[in-house]
Coordinates of C-alpha atoms in Angstrom, one line a residue:
X1 CA 64.8 24.1 132.9
X2 CA 65.0 20.7 132.2
X3 CA 63.7 19.1 135.1
X4 CA 60.2 18.6 133.8
X5 CA 61.6 17.3 130.4
X6 CA 63.6 14.8 132.0
X7 CA 60.9 13.7 134.1
X8 CA 58.3 13.3 130.6
X9 CA 61.4 11.5 128.8
X10 CA 62.0 9.1 131.5
X11 CA 58.0 8.4 131.7
X12 CA 57.9 7.6 127.8
X13 CA 60.8 5.9 127.9
X14 CA 59.2 3.0 129.9
X15 CA 56.6 2.8 127.1
X16 CA 59.3 2.7 124.6
X17 CA 61.0 -0.1 126.7
X18 CA 57.7 -2.0 126.1
X19 CA 56.3 -1.3 129.8
X20 CA 52.3 -1.5 129.3
X21 CA 51.5 -1.3 132.9
X22 CA 50.6 2.3 133.8
X23 CA 51.6 2.2 137.2
X24 CA 55.3 1.1 136.3
X25 CA 55.5 4.4 134.2
X26 CA 57.4 7.1 136.1
X27 CA 60.3 9.5 136.3
X28 CA 62.2 11.7 138.9
X29 CA 59.3 13.7 139.6
X30 CA 57.0 10.8 140.4
X31 CA 54.6 8.6 138.5
X32 CA 53.1 9.4 135.1
X33 CA 49.7 11.1 135.6
X34 CA 48.7 12.2 132.5
X35 CA 46.7 10.2 129.7
X36 CA 47.6 8.3 127.1
X37 CA 47.5 10.9 124.2
X38 CA 50.7 12.5 126.3
X39 CA 52.8 9.1 125.9
X40 CA 52.3 8.9 122.0
X41 CA 53.2 12.7 121.6
X42 CA 56.0 13.0 124.1
X43 CA 57.1 9.2 122.9
X44 CA 57.6 11.2 119.5
X45 CA 59.6 13.7 120.8
X46 CA 61.6 11.1 122.5
X47 CA 62.6 9.6 119.4
X48 CA 63.0 13.1 117.6
X49 CA 65.5 14.6 120.2
X50 CA 67.7 11.7 120.5
X51 CA 66.3 10.0 123.4
X52 CA 65.2 13.4 124.8
X53 CA 69.1 14.3 125.2
X54 CA 68.9 17.3 122.1
X55 CA 67.0 19.7 124.7
X56 CA 67.8 22.2 122.2
X57 CA 66.3 20.9 119.3
X58 CA 63.0 20.3 121.7
X59 CA 62.9 24.0 122.4
X60 CA 62.9 25.0 118.6
X61 CA 60.0 22.3 118.3
X62 CA 58.1 24.2 121.0
X63 CA 59.0 27.7 119.4
X64 CA 57.4 26.2 116.8
X65 CA 54.8 25.1 118.8
X66 CA 54.3 28.7 120.2
X67 CA 53.8 29.9 116.7
X68 CA 51.1 27.8 115.7
X69 CA 49.2 28.3 118.6
X70 CA 49.5 32.1 118.0
X71 CA 48.1 31.6 114.8
X72 CA 45.4 29.6 116.1
X73 CA 44.4 31.9 118.6
X74 CA 44.5 34.9 116.3
X75 CA 42.3 33.2 114.2
X76 CA 39.8 32.6 116.4
X77 CA 39.9 36.2 117.6
X78 CA 39.8 37.4 113.8
X79 CA 36.6 35.6 114.0
X80 CA 35.1 37.2 116.9
X81 CA 36.3 40.8 116.1
X82 CA 35.9 42.1 119.7
X83 CA 39.4 42.5 120.9
X84 CA 41.2 46.0 119.6
X85 CA 44.7 44.9 117.7
X86 CA 47.0 46.6 120.0
X87 CA 46.1 44.0 122.7
X88 CA 47.7 41.4 120.5
X89 CA 50.9 43.1 121.5
X90 CA 50.7 42.3 125.0
X91 CA 50.1 38.7 124.2
X92 CA 52.9 38.1 122.2
X93 CA 55.2 40.0 123.8
X94 CA 54.8 40.9 127.3
X95 CA 54.4 37.7 129.0
X96 CA 57.7 36.2 130.1
X97 CA 56.1 33.3 132.0
X98 CA 54.2 32.0 128.9
X99 CA 57.4 32.2 127.0
X100 CA 59.2 30.3 129.5
X101 CA 56.6 27.7 129.8
X102 CA 56.6 26.6 126.2
X103 CA 60.2 27.5 124.9
X104 CA 62.3 27.0 128.0
X105 CA 60.2 24.3 130.3
X106 CA 58.8 22.4 127.8
X107 CA 55.8 21.3 129.6
X108 CA 52.8 19.4 128.1
X109 CA 50.4 22.2 128.9
X110 CA 51.2 24.0 125.8
X111 CA 50.6 21.1 123.6
X112 CA 47.4 20.2 124.9
X113 CA 46.2 24.1 124.7
X114 CA 47.2 24.2 120.9
X115 CA 45.2 21.0 120.3
X116 CA 42.6 22.6 121.9
X117 CA 42.5 25.9 119.9
X118 CA 42.4 23.9 116.8
X119 CA 39.4 22.4 118.1
X120 CA 37.7 25.6 118.6
X121 CA 38.6 26.7 115.2
X122 CA 37.0 23.3 114.0
X123 CA 33.8 24.4 116.2
X124 CA 33.4 28.0 114.7
X125 CA 33.5 26.4 111.2
X126 CA 30.4 24.2 111.9
X127 CA 32.8 21.1 112.0
X128 CA 31.7 19.7 115.1
X129 CA 33.0 15.9 114.8
X130 CA 36.1 16.6 113.9
X131 CA 36.2 19.3 116.6
X132 CA 35.2 16.8 119.2
X133 CA 37.5 14.3 118.0
X134 CA 40.7 16.9 118.7
X135 CA 39.0 18.1 121.9
X136 CA 39.3 14.8 123.0
X137 CA 42.6 14.3 121.9
X138 CA 43.8 17.5 124.0
X139 CA 42.2 16.0 126.9
X140 CA 44.3 12.9 126.3
X141 CA 47.3 15.0 126.8
X142 CA 46.3 16.8 129.9
X143 CA 43.1 17.0 131.7
X144 CA 42.6 20.5 132.3
X145 CA 41.1 20.5 128.8
X146 CA 37.7 19.5 130.9
X147 CA 37.3 22.7 132.0
X148 CA 36.3 23.4 128.9
X149 CA 33.7 20.6 128.7
X150 CA 30.8 22.2 130.4
X151 CA 30.5 24.9 127.8
X152 CA 31.2 22.2 125.2
X153 CA 28.3 20.5 126.2
X154 CA 26.0 23.2 126.3
X155 CA 26.9 24.2 122.8
X156 CA 26.0 20.8 121.7
X157 CA 22.7 20.4 123.2
X158 CA 21.8 24.1 121.7
X159 CA 23.2 22.9 118.5
X160 CA 21.7 19.6 118.4
X161 CA 19.5 18.7 121.4
X162 CA 20.2 15.6 123.3
X163 CA 19.7 13.0 121.0
X164 CA 21.8 14.6 118.4
X165 CA 24.9 15.1 120.8
X166 CA 25.1 11.6 121.6
X167 CA 27.2 10.7 118.6
X168 CA 29.4 13.5 119.5
X169 CA 29.9 12.5 123.0
X170 CA 30.5 9.0 121.6
X171 CA 33.2 10.2 119.4
X172 CA 35.0 12.1 122.6
X173 CA 34.8 8.5 124.8
X174 CA 35.6 6.4 121.8
X175 CA 38.9 8.3 121.1
X176 CA 39.9 8.0 124.7
X177 CA 39.3 4.1 124.7
X178 CA 41.3 3.6 121.5
X179 CA 44.6 5.7 122.9
X180 CA 44.3 3.9 126.2
X181 CA 43.7 0.6 124.7
X182 CA 47.4 -0.9 125.0
X183 CA 47.2 0.2 129.0
X184 CA 43.8 -1.0 129.6
X185 CA 44.0 -4.4 128.2
X186 CA 47.0 -4.6 131.0
X187 CA 45.6 -2.9 133.8
X188 CA 43.0 -0.9 133.5
X189 CA 42.5 -0.5 136.9
X190 CA 46.1 1.3 137.1
X191 CA 45.3 3.1 134.2
X192 CA 42.1 4.9 134.8
X193 CA 43.2 6.0 138.5
X194 CA 46.6 7.2 137.4
X195 CA 45.9 9.3 134.1
X196 CA 42.3 10.7 135.3
X197 CA 43.1 11.3 139.0
X198 CA 40.9 14.0 139.8
X199 CA 41.7 13.5 143.5
X200 CA 45.1 14.3 143.3
X201 CA 46.9 16.6 146.2
X202 CA 49.0 19.6 145.4
X203 CA 51.5 20.9 147.2
X204 CA 51.1 23.8 148.9
X205 CA 54.7 25.2 148.2
X206 CA 54.1 25.3 144.4
X207 CA 50.7 27.2 144.7
X208 CA 50.3 30.5 143.0
X209 CA 46.6 31.3 144.0
X210 CA 46.1 30.3 147.6
X211 CA 49.2 31.2 149.4
X212 CA 47.2 33.4 151.8
X213 CA 45.4 30.2 153.0
X214 CA 47.0 28.4 156.0
X215 CA 48.7 25.2 154.7
X216 CA 46.5 23.3 156.6
X217 CA 43.1 24.8 155.0
X218 CA 44.8 24.5 151.7
X219 CA 45.3 20.5 152.2
X220 CA 41.8 20.4 153.8
X221 CA 39.2 18.2 151.9
X222 CA 36.1 20.5 153.2
X223 CA 38.0 23.6 151.4
X224 CA 38.1 21.3 148.2
X225 CA 34.6 20.4 148.4
X226 CA 33.8 24.0 149.0
X227 CA 35.8 24.8 145.9
X228 CA 33.7 22.3 143.5
X229 CA 30.1 23.4 144.9
X230 CA 31.3 26.9 144.0
X231 CA 32.2 25.9 140.5
X232 CA 29.2 24.1 139.8
X233 CA 27.4 27.1 141.0
X234 CA 29.0 29.3 138.8
X235 CA 28.7 26.9 135.9
X236 CA 24.9 26.7 136.7
X237 CA 24.3 30.3 136.9
X238 CA 26.0 31.3 133.8
X239 CA 24.5 28.7 131.9
X240 CA 20.9 29.9 132.8
X241 CA 21.4 33.2 132.8
X242 CA 24.3 34.0 130.4
X243 CA 24.7 31.2 128.0
X244 CA 20.7 30.4 127.4
X245 CA 19.2 33.4 125.7
X246 CA 16.0 31.7 124.9
X247 CA 12.9 33.0 126.1
X248 CA 12.2 29.1 126.8
X249 CA 13.1 26.9 130.1
X250 CA 16.7 25.7 129.7
X251 CA 15.4 22.0 129.8
X252 CA 14.5 23.0 125.8
X253 CA 17.7 22.4 125.2
X254 CA 17.2 18.5 125.0
X255 CA 14.8 19.0 122.6
X256 CA 15.6 18.6 119.1
X257 CA 16.2 22.2 117.7
X258 CA 13.4 21.9 114.8
X259 CA 11.0 21.2 117.7
X260 CA 11.7 24.5 119.9
X261 CA 8.9 26.9 120.2
X262 CA 11.5 29.5 120.3
X263 CA 14.7 29.1 119.0
X264 CA 18.1 30.6 120.9
X265 CA 19.6 33.4 119.0
X266 CA 22.9 33.2 117.6
X267 CA 25.4 32.0 120.5
X268 CA 28.6 33.1 120.9
X269 CA 30.8 30.0 120.9
X270 CA 34.0 31.2 121.9
X271 CA 32.2 33.2 124.8
X272 CA 30.6 29.6 126.2
X273 CA 34.0 27.8 125.8
X274 CA 36.2 30.6 127.4
X275 CA 33.9 31.7 130.4
X276 CA 33.7 27.7 131.1
X277 CA 37.1 27.5 131.4
X278 CA 37.5 30.6 133.4
X279 CA 35.2 29.6 135.8
X280 CA 37.2 26.4 136.2
X281 CA 40.5 28.4 136.8
X282 CA 38.7 30.7 139.4
X283 CA 38.0 27.4 141.7
X284 CA 41.0 26.0 141.0
X285 CA 42.4 23.7 144.1
X286 CA 45.8 24.9 143.2
X287 CA 47.0 26.8 140.2
X288 CA 50.8 26.1 139.5
X289 CA 52.9 28.4 137.3
X290 CA 52.8 26.0 134.3
X291 CA 48.8 26.4 134.3
X292 CA 49.0 30.1 133.6
X293 CA 48.9 29.1 129.9
X294 CA 45.6 27.3 130.6
X295 CA 43.9 30.7 130.0
X296 CA 46.6 33.4 129.2
X297 CA 45.3 33.2 125.6
X298 CA 41.5 33.5 126.5
X299 CA 41.8 36.7 128.9
X300 CA 41.8 39.4 126.2
X301 CA 38.5 38.2 125.0
X302 CA 37.2 37.7 128.3
X303 CA 37.9 41.3 128.9
X304 CA 36.7 42.6 126.0
X305 CA 33.9 40.5 124.5
X306 CA 31.9 43.2 126.8
X307 CA 30.5 46.4 125.1
X308 CA 33.8 48.7 126.1
X309 CA 34.1 52.5 126.3
X310 CA 37.2 54.2 125.4
X311 CA 38.2 55.2 128.9
X312 CA 37.8 51.5 130.1
X313 CA 40.2 50.1 127.8
X314 CA 43.0 51.5 129.9
X315 CA 42.0 49.7 133.2
X316 CA 41.6 46.3 131.5
X317 CA 45.2 46.5 130.1
X318 CA 46.2 47.4 133.6
X319 CA 44.3 44.5 134.6
X320 CA 46.0 41.9 131.8
X321 CA 49.4 43.7 133.8
X322 CA 48.4 42.9 137.2
X323 CA 47.9 39.3 136.3
X324 CA 51.0 38.9 134.5
X325 CA 52.8 40.5 137.4
X326 CA 51.0 37.6 140.1
X327 CA 52.2 34.9 137.9
X328 CA 55.5 36.4 137.7
X329 CA 56.1 36.5 141.0
X330 CA 58.2 33.4 142.3
X331 CA 57.7 32.3 145.1
X332 CA 54.0 33.5 145.1
X333 CA 53.7 35.6 148.2
X334 CA 50.1 36.4 149.9
X335 CA 49.9 39.8 148.2
X336 CA 50.6 38.0 144.6
X337 CA 48.0 35.3 145.4
X338 CA 45.5 37.8 146.8
X339 CA 45.6 40.3 144.1
X340 CA 45.3 37.3 141.2
X341 CA 42.2 36.6 143.0
X342 CA 41.1 39.9 143.2
X343 CA 41.9 40.4 139.5
X344 CA 40.1 37.2 138.6
X345 CA 36.8 38.6 140.3
X346 CA 36.8 41.9 138.6
X347 CA 37.0 39.9 135.1
X348 CA 33.9 37.7 136.3
X349 CA 31.8 40.5 137.2
X350 CA 32.2 42.6 134.3
X351 CA 31.4 39.3 132.4
X352 CA 28.1 38.8 134.5
X353 CA 27.3 42.6 134.2
X354 CA 28.5 43.1 130.8
X355 CA 26.7 40.3 129.3
X356 CA 23.3 40.5 130.6
X357 CA 22.1 41.2 126.8
X358 CA 24.7 40.0 124.9
X359 CA 24.4 40.7 121.1
X360 CA 24.3 38.5 118.2
X361 CA 28.4 38.2 117.0
X362 CA 29.4 40.4 114.7
X363 CA 30.1 38.7 111.2
X364 CA 33.3 40.4 110.1

């Protein structure tokens, strides 16, 4: 359970010793491939745990992070008022894999997601500038947060128009520059290529979602391009037909909200962000076991945000169980990876057909 933690500590140790060339920061598992926010946060953990030697203390800290993450998620769900209370039992107690990711393996994914959920809480309180700042901080810990970015861009355009959302985007960009500045001054190309490497190749042996494919297909660039096109198509369809609720063209989002003839109905912030991320997960080139935390806490909302009859509750709970089973199958098999895609497909179908006339969010 210490493999990734040890590698993280080795990566930030170089920074602690004065190394500012990003290409020289590396650990046993390879070079550092996360943005600068990761370095600062795990550098704090490095010193707090006796240069990374006190793993038990690190696990206690991550247990606290786990509880904080649950608190932030519950606060989001309380404001949406859509998920039945008994479902939270499964979120808290029924996932061995999530507990392992947080408290045993000490991955950086939970850190990024906790900051992201804090940002969403700020969005729900209409504190968009602070929310964008926290969103950018989450991106600086791990790039998977960018899967929420299309939904956030849509929300900013819907709320502020093109000119109004530019300052918010500048907040996101400025924080990235400030955090990366020590490394950008020394080796800007090295920092950008290492920390924001969108073309990184994944190993077939770790994939959870594409085990049923031949390895040569999994590694083929044409397959990656196909997934990217599917992702962009899905985002486009959801933006035009499910996120956009006004009678006007979606291009009216570029106008100032006060100048629009038909204002959009109240928009469910959580639905747009969670569905944006889920589309990215479905089209991911590879999902590793720690990536489960990218969307685990959003699944109850995605399943229950659509109108649900009493008889439909059990199939949704069953769907959660099958997804959990797929993520707990190690190593992944043809059956587990196919089952995961089928479950993802069912969630997408119910999101598409169940939100054809999405009602205004209920104020609890």
